[in-house]
mmCIF file of C-alpha atoms and ligand atoms in Angstrom:
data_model
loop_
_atom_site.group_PDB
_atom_site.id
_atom_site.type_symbol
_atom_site.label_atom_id
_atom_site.label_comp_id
_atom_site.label_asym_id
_atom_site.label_seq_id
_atom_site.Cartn_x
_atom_site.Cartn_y
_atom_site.Cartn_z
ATOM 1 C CA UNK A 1 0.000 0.000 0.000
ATOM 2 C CA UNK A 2 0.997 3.556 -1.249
ATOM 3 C CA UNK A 3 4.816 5.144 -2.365
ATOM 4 C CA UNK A 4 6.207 6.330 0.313
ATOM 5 C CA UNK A 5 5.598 4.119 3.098
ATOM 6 C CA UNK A 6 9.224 2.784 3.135
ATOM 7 C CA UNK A 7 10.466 6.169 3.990
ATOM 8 C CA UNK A 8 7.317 7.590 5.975
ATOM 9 C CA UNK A 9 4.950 5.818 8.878
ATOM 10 C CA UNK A 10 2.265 8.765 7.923
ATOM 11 C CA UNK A 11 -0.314 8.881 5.127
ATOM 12 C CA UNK A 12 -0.863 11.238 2.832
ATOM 13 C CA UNK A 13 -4.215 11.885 1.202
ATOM 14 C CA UNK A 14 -5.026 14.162 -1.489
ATOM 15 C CA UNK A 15 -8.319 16.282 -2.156
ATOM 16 C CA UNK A 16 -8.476 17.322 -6.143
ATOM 17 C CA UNK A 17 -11.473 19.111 -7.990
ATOM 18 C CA UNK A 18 -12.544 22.347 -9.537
ATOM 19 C CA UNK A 19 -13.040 25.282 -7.156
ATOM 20 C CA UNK A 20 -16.195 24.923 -5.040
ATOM 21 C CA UNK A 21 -17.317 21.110 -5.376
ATOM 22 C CA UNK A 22 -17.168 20.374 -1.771
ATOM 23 C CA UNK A 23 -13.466 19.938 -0.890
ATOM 24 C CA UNK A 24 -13.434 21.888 2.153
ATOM 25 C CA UNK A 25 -16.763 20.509 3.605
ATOM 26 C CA UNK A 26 -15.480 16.740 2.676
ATOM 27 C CA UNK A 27 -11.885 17.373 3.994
ATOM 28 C CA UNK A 28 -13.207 18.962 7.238
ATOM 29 C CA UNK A 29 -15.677 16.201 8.040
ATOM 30 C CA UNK A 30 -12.513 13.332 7.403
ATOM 31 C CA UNK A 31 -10.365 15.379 9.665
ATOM 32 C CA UNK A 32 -12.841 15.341 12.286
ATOM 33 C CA UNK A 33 -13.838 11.844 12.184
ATOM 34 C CA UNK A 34 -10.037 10.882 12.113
ATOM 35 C CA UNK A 35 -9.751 12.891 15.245
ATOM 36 C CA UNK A 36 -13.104 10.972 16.748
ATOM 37 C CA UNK A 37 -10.763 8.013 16.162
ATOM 38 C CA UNK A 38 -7.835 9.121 17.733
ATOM 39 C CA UNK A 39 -5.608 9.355 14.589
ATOM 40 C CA UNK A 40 -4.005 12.123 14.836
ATOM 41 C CA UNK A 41 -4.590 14.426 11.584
ATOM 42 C CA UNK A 42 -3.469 16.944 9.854
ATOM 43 C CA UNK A 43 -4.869 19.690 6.899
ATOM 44 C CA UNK A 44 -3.250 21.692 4.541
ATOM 45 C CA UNK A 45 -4.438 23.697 1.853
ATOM 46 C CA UNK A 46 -2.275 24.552 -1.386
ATOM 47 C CA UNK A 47 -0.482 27.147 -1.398
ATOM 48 C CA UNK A 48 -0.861 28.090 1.898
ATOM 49 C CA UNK A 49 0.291 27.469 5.271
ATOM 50 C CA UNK A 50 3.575 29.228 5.475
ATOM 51 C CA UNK A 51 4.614 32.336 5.107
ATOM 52 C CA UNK A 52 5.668 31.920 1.716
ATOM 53 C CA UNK A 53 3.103 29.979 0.673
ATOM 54 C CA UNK A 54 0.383 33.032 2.068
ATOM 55 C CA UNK A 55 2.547 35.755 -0.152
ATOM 56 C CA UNK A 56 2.510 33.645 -2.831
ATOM 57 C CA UNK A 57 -1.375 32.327 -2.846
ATOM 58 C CA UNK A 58 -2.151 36.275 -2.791
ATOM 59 C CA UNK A 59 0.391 36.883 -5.812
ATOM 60 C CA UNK A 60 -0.958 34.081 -7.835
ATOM 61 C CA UNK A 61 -4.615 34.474 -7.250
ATOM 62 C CA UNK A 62 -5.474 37.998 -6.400
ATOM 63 C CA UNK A 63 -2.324 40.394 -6.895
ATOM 64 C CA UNK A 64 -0.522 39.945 -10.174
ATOM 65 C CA UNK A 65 -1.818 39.239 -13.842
ATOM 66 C CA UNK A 66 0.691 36.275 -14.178
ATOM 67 C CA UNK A 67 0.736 36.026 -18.306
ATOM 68 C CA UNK A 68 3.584 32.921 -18.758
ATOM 69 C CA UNK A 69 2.354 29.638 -17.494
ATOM 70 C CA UNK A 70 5.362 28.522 -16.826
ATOM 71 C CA UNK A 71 5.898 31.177 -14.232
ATOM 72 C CA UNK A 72 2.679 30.151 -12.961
ATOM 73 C CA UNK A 73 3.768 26.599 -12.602
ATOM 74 C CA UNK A 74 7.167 27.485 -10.482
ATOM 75 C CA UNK A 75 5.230 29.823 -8.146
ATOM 76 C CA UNK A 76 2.869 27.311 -6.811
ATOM 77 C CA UNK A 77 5.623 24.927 -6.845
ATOM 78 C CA UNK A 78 7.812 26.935 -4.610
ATOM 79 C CA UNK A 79 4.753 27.284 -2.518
ATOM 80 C CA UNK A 80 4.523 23.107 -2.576
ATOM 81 C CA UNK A 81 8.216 22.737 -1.397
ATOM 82 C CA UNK A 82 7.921 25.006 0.830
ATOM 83 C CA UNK A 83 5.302 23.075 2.772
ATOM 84 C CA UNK A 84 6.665 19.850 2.076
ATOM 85 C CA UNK A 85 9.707 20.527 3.536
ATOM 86 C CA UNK A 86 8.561 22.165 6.742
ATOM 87 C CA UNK A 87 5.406 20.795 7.117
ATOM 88 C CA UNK A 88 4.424 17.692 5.073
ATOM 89 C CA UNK A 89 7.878 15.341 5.504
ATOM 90 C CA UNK A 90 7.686 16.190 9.204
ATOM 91 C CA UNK A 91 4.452 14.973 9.665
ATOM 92 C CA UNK A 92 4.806 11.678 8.133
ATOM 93 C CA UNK A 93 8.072 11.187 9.576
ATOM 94 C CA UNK A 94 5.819 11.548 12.452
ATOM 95 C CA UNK A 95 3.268 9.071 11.967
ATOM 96 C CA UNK A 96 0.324 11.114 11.250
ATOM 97 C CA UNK A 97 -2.850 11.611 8.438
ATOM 98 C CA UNK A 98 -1.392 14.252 6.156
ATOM 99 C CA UNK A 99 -4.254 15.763 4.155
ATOM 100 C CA UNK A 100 -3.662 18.182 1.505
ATOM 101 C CA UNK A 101 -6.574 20.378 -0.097
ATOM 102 C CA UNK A 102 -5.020 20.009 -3.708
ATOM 103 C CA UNK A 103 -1.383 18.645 -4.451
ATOM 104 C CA UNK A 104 0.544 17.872 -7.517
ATOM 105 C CA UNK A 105 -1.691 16.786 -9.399
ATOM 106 C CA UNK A 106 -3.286 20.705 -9.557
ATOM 107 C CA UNK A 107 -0.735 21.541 -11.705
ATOM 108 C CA UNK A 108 -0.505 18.979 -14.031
ATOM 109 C CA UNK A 109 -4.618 19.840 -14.245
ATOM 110 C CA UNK A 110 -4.552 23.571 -14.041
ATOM 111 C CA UNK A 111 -0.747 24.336 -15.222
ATOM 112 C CA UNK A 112 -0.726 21.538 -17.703
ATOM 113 C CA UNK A 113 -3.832 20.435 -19.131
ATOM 114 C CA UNK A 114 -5.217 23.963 -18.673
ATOM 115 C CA UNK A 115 -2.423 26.262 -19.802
ATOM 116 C CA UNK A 116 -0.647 23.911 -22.154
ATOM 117 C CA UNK A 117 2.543 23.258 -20.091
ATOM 118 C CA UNK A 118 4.301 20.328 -21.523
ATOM 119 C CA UNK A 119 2.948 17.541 -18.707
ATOM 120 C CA UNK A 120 6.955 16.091 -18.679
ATOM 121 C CA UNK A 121 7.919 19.622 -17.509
ATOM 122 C CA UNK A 122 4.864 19.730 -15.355
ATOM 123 C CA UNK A 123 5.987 16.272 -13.500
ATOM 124 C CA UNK A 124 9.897 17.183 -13.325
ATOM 125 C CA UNK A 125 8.990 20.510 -11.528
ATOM 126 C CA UNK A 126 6.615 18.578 -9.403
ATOM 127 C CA UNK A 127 9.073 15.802 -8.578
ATOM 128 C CA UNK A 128 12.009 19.033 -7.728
ATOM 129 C CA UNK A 129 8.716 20.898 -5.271
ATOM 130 C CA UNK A 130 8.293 17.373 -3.729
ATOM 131 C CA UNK A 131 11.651 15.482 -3.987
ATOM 132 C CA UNK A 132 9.225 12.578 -5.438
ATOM 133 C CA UNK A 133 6.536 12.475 -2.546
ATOM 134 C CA UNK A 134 3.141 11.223 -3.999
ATOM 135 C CA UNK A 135 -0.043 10.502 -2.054
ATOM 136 C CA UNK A 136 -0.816 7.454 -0.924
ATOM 137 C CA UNK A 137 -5.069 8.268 -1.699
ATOM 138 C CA UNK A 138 -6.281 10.916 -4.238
ATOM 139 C CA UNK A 139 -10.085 11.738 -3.791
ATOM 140 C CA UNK A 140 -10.971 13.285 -7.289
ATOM 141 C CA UNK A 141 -14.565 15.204 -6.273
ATOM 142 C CA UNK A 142 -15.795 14.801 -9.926
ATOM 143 C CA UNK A 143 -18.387 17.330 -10.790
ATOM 144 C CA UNK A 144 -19.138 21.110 -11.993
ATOM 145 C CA UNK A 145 -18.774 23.802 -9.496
ATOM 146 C CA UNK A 146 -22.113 24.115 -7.591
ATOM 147 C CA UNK A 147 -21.851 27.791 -6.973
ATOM 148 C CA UNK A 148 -20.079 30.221 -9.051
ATOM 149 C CA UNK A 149 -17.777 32.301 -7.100
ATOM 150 C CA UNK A 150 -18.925 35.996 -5.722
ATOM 151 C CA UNK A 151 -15.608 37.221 -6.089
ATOM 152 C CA UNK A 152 -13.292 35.042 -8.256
ATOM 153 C CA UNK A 153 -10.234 35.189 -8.498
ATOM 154 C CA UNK A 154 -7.642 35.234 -11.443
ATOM 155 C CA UNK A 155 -7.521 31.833 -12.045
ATOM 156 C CA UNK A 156 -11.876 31.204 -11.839
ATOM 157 C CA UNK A 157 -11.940 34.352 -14.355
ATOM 158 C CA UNK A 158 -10.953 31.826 -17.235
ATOM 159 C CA UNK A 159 -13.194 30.001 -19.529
ATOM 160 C CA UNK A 160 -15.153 27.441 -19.649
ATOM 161 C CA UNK A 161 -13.224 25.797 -21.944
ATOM 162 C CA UNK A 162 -10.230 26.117 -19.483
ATOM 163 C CA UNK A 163 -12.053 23.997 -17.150
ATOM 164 C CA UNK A 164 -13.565 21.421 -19.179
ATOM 165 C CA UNK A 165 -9.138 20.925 -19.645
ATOM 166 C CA UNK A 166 -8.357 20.879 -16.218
ATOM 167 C CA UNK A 167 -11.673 18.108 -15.945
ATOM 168 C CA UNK A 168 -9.963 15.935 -18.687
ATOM 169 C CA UNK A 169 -6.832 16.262 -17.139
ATOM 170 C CA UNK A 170 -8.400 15.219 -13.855
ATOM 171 C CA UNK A 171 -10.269 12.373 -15.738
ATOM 172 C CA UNK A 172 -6.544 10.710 -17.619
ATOM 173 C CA UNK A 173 -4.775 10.880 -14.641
ATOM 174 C CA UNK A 174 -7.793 9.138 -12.984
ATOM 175 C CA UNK A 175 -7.742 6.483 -15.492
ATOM 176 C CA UNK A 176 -3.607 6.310 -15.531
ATOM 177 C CA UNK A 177 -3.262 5.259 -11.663
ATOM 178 C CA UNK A 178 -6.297 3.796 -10.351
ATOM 179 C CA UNK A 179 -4.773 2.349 -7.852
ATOM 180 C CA UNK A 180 -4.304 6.005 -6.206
ATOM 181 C CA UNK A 181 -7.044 7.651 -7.313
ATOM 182 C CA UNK A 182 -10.758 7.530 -5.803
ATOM 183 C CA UNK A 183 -13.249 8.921 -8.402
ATOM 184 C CA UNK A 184 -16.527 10.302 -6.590
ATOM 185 C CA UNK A 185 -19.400 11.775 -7.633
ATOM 186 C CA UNK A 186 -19.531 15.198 -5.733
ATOM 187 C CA UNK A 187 -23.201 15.895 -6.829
ATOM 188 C CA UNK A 188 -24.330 13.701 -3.848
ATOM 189 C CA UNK A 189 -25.428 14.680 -0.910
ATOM 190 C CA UNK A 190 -22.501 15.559 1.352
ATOM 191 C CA UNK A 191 -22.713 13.090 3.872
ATOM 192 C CA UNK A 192 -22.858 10.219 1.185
ATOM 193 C CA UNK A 193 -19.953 11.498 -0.431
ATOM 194 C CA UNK A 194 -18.213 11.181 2.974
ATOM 195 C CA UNK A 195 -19.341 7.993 3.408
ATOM 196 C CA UNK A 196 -17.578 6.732 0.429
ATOM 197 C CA UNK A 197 -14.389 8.602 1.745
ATOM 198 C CA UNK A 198 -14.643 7.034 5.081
ATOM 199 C CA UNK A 199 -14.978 3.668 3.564
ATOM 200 C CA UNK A 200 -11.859 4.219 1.828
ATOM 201 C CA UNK A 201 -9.964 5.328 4.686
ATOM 202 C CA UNK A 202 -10.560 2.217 6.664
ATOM 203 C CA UNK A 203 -7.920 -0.136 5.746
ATOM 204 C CA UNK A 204 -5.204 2.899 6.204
ATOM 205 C CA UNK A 205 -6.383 3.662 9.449
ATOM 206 C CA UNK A 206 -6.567 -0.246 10.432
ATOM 207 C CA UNK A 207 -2.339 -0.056 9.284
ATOM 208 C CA UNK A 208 -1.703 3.049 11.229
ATOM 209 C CA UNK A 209 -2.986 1.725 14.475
ATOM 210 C CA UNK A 210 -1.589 -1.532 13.822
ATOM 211 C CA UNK A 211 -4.190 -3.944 13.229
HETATM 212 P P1 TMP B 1 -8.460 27.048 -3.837
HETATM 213 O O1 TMP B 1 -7.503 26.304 -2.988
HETATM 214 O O2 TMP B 1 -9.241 28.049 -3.118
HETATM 215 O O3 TMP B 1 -9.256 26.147 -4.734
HETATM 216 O O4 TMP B 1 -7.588 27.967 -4.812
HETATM 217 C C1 TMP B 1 -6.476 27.528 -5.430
HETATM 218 C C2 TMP B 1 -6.579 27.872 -6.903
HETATM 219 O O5 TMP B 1 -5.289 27.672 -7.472
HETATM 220 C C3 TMP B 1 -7.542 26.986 -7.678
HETATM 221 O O6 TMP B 1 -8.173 27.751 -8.687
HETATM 222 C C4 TMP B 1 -6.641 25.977 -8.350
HETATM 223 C C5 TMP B 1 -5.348 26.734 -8.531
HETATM 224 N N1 TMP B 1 -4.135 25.908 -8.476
HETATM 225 C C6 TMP B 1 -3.389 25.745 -9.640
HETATM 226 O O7 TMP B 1 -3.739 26.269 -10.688
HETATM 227 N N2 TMP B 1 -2.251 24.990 -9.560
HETATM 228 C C7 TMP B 1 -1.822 24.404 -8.408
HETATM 229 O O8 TMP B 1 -0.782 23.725 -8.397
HETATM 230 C C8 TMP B 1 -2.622 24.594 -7.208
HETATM 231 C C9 TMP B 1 -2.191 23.976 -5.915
HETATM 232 C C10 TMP B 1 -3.762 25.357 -7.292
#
């Protein structure tokens, strides 16, 4: 079971998605049933969570017209190492539930599919941002965005056609590694979605405690 586990006790689970499909509602209700269970959890949202991470989710999103993609790409990936390395490694080194509110796999969506960044380049900066961590679960909440966004930022400003690319992208990486990714309809009711999720999480939380 998963990548990493050779190097790391923890686990690392992935949330992935277009904006506003339920990632925050599904990640906080895992996080708190982990907790119920005494498995001791963590959440991080990309890019975010240090201090370079907060300067640069304001850049990329809010502050600055970014107009090469591939400058796009290397901002949120200095963002990811950031947090890897002084978050993320630590806490699987530690034992715990990592869980990360979008991951690699964002920009190979957004930066590649999206914007037309060659996916090889896409993986090798990855792969530099992460020194070659991958999750061990990716939970792809499949579905439009329920609400559009009151104040959107640069990157929901694009077209639809934009995100019907990122939705592909989502979809062939999907069908590339099923063994990591978890495909779920996110136009269910909420606690139905997190059903499935919790389902999922079973066996990992059965290894982590040792049974
Ligand atoms: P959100 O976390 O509020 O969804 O905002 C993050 C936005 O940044 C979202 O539109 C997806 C986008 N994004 C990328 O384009 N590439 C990335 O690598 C990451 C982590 C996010």
């Amino acid at each position: 079971m998963g990548s990493h586990l050779e190097r790391y006790p923890g686990v690392l689970v992935s949330f992935e998605g277009l904006e506003r499909v339920g990632k925050s509602t599904q990640i906080g209700f895992l996080a708190e049933w982990l907790k119920a269970r005494n498995v001791e959890t963590v959440v991080f949202r990309e890019p975010g969570h240090t201090d370079l991470g907060e300067v640069l989710r304001r850049t990329l999103l809010h502050d600055v017209e970014i107009k090469s993609p591939r400058a796009e790409l290397l901002l949120f990936a200095a963002a990811r190492a950031e947090l890897v390395a002084t978050r993320v490694v630590p806490d699987l080194q530690r034992g715990v539930v990592v869980i990360l509110d979008r991951f690699i796999d964002s920009s190979v969506a957004y930066q590649g599919y999206g914007s037309g960044v060659a996916l090889d380049v896409v993986d090798a900066i990855n792969d530099i941002a992460t020194n070659g961590i991958r999750p061990d679960i990716t939970f792809w909440l499949e579905g439009e965005s329920f609400v559009r966004a009151s104040m959107p930022d640069q990157i929901e400003l694009r077209d639809d056609a934009y995100f019907s690319r990122v939705r592909e992208g989502y979809r062939d990486m999907a069908a590339r590694e099923p063994s990591r990714w978890q495909v779920i309809e996110a136009n269910q009711a909420p606690l139905v979605v997190q059903h499935t999720i919790r389902e999922i999480m079973q066996p990992w939380i059965r290894r982590l405690q040792g049974g």
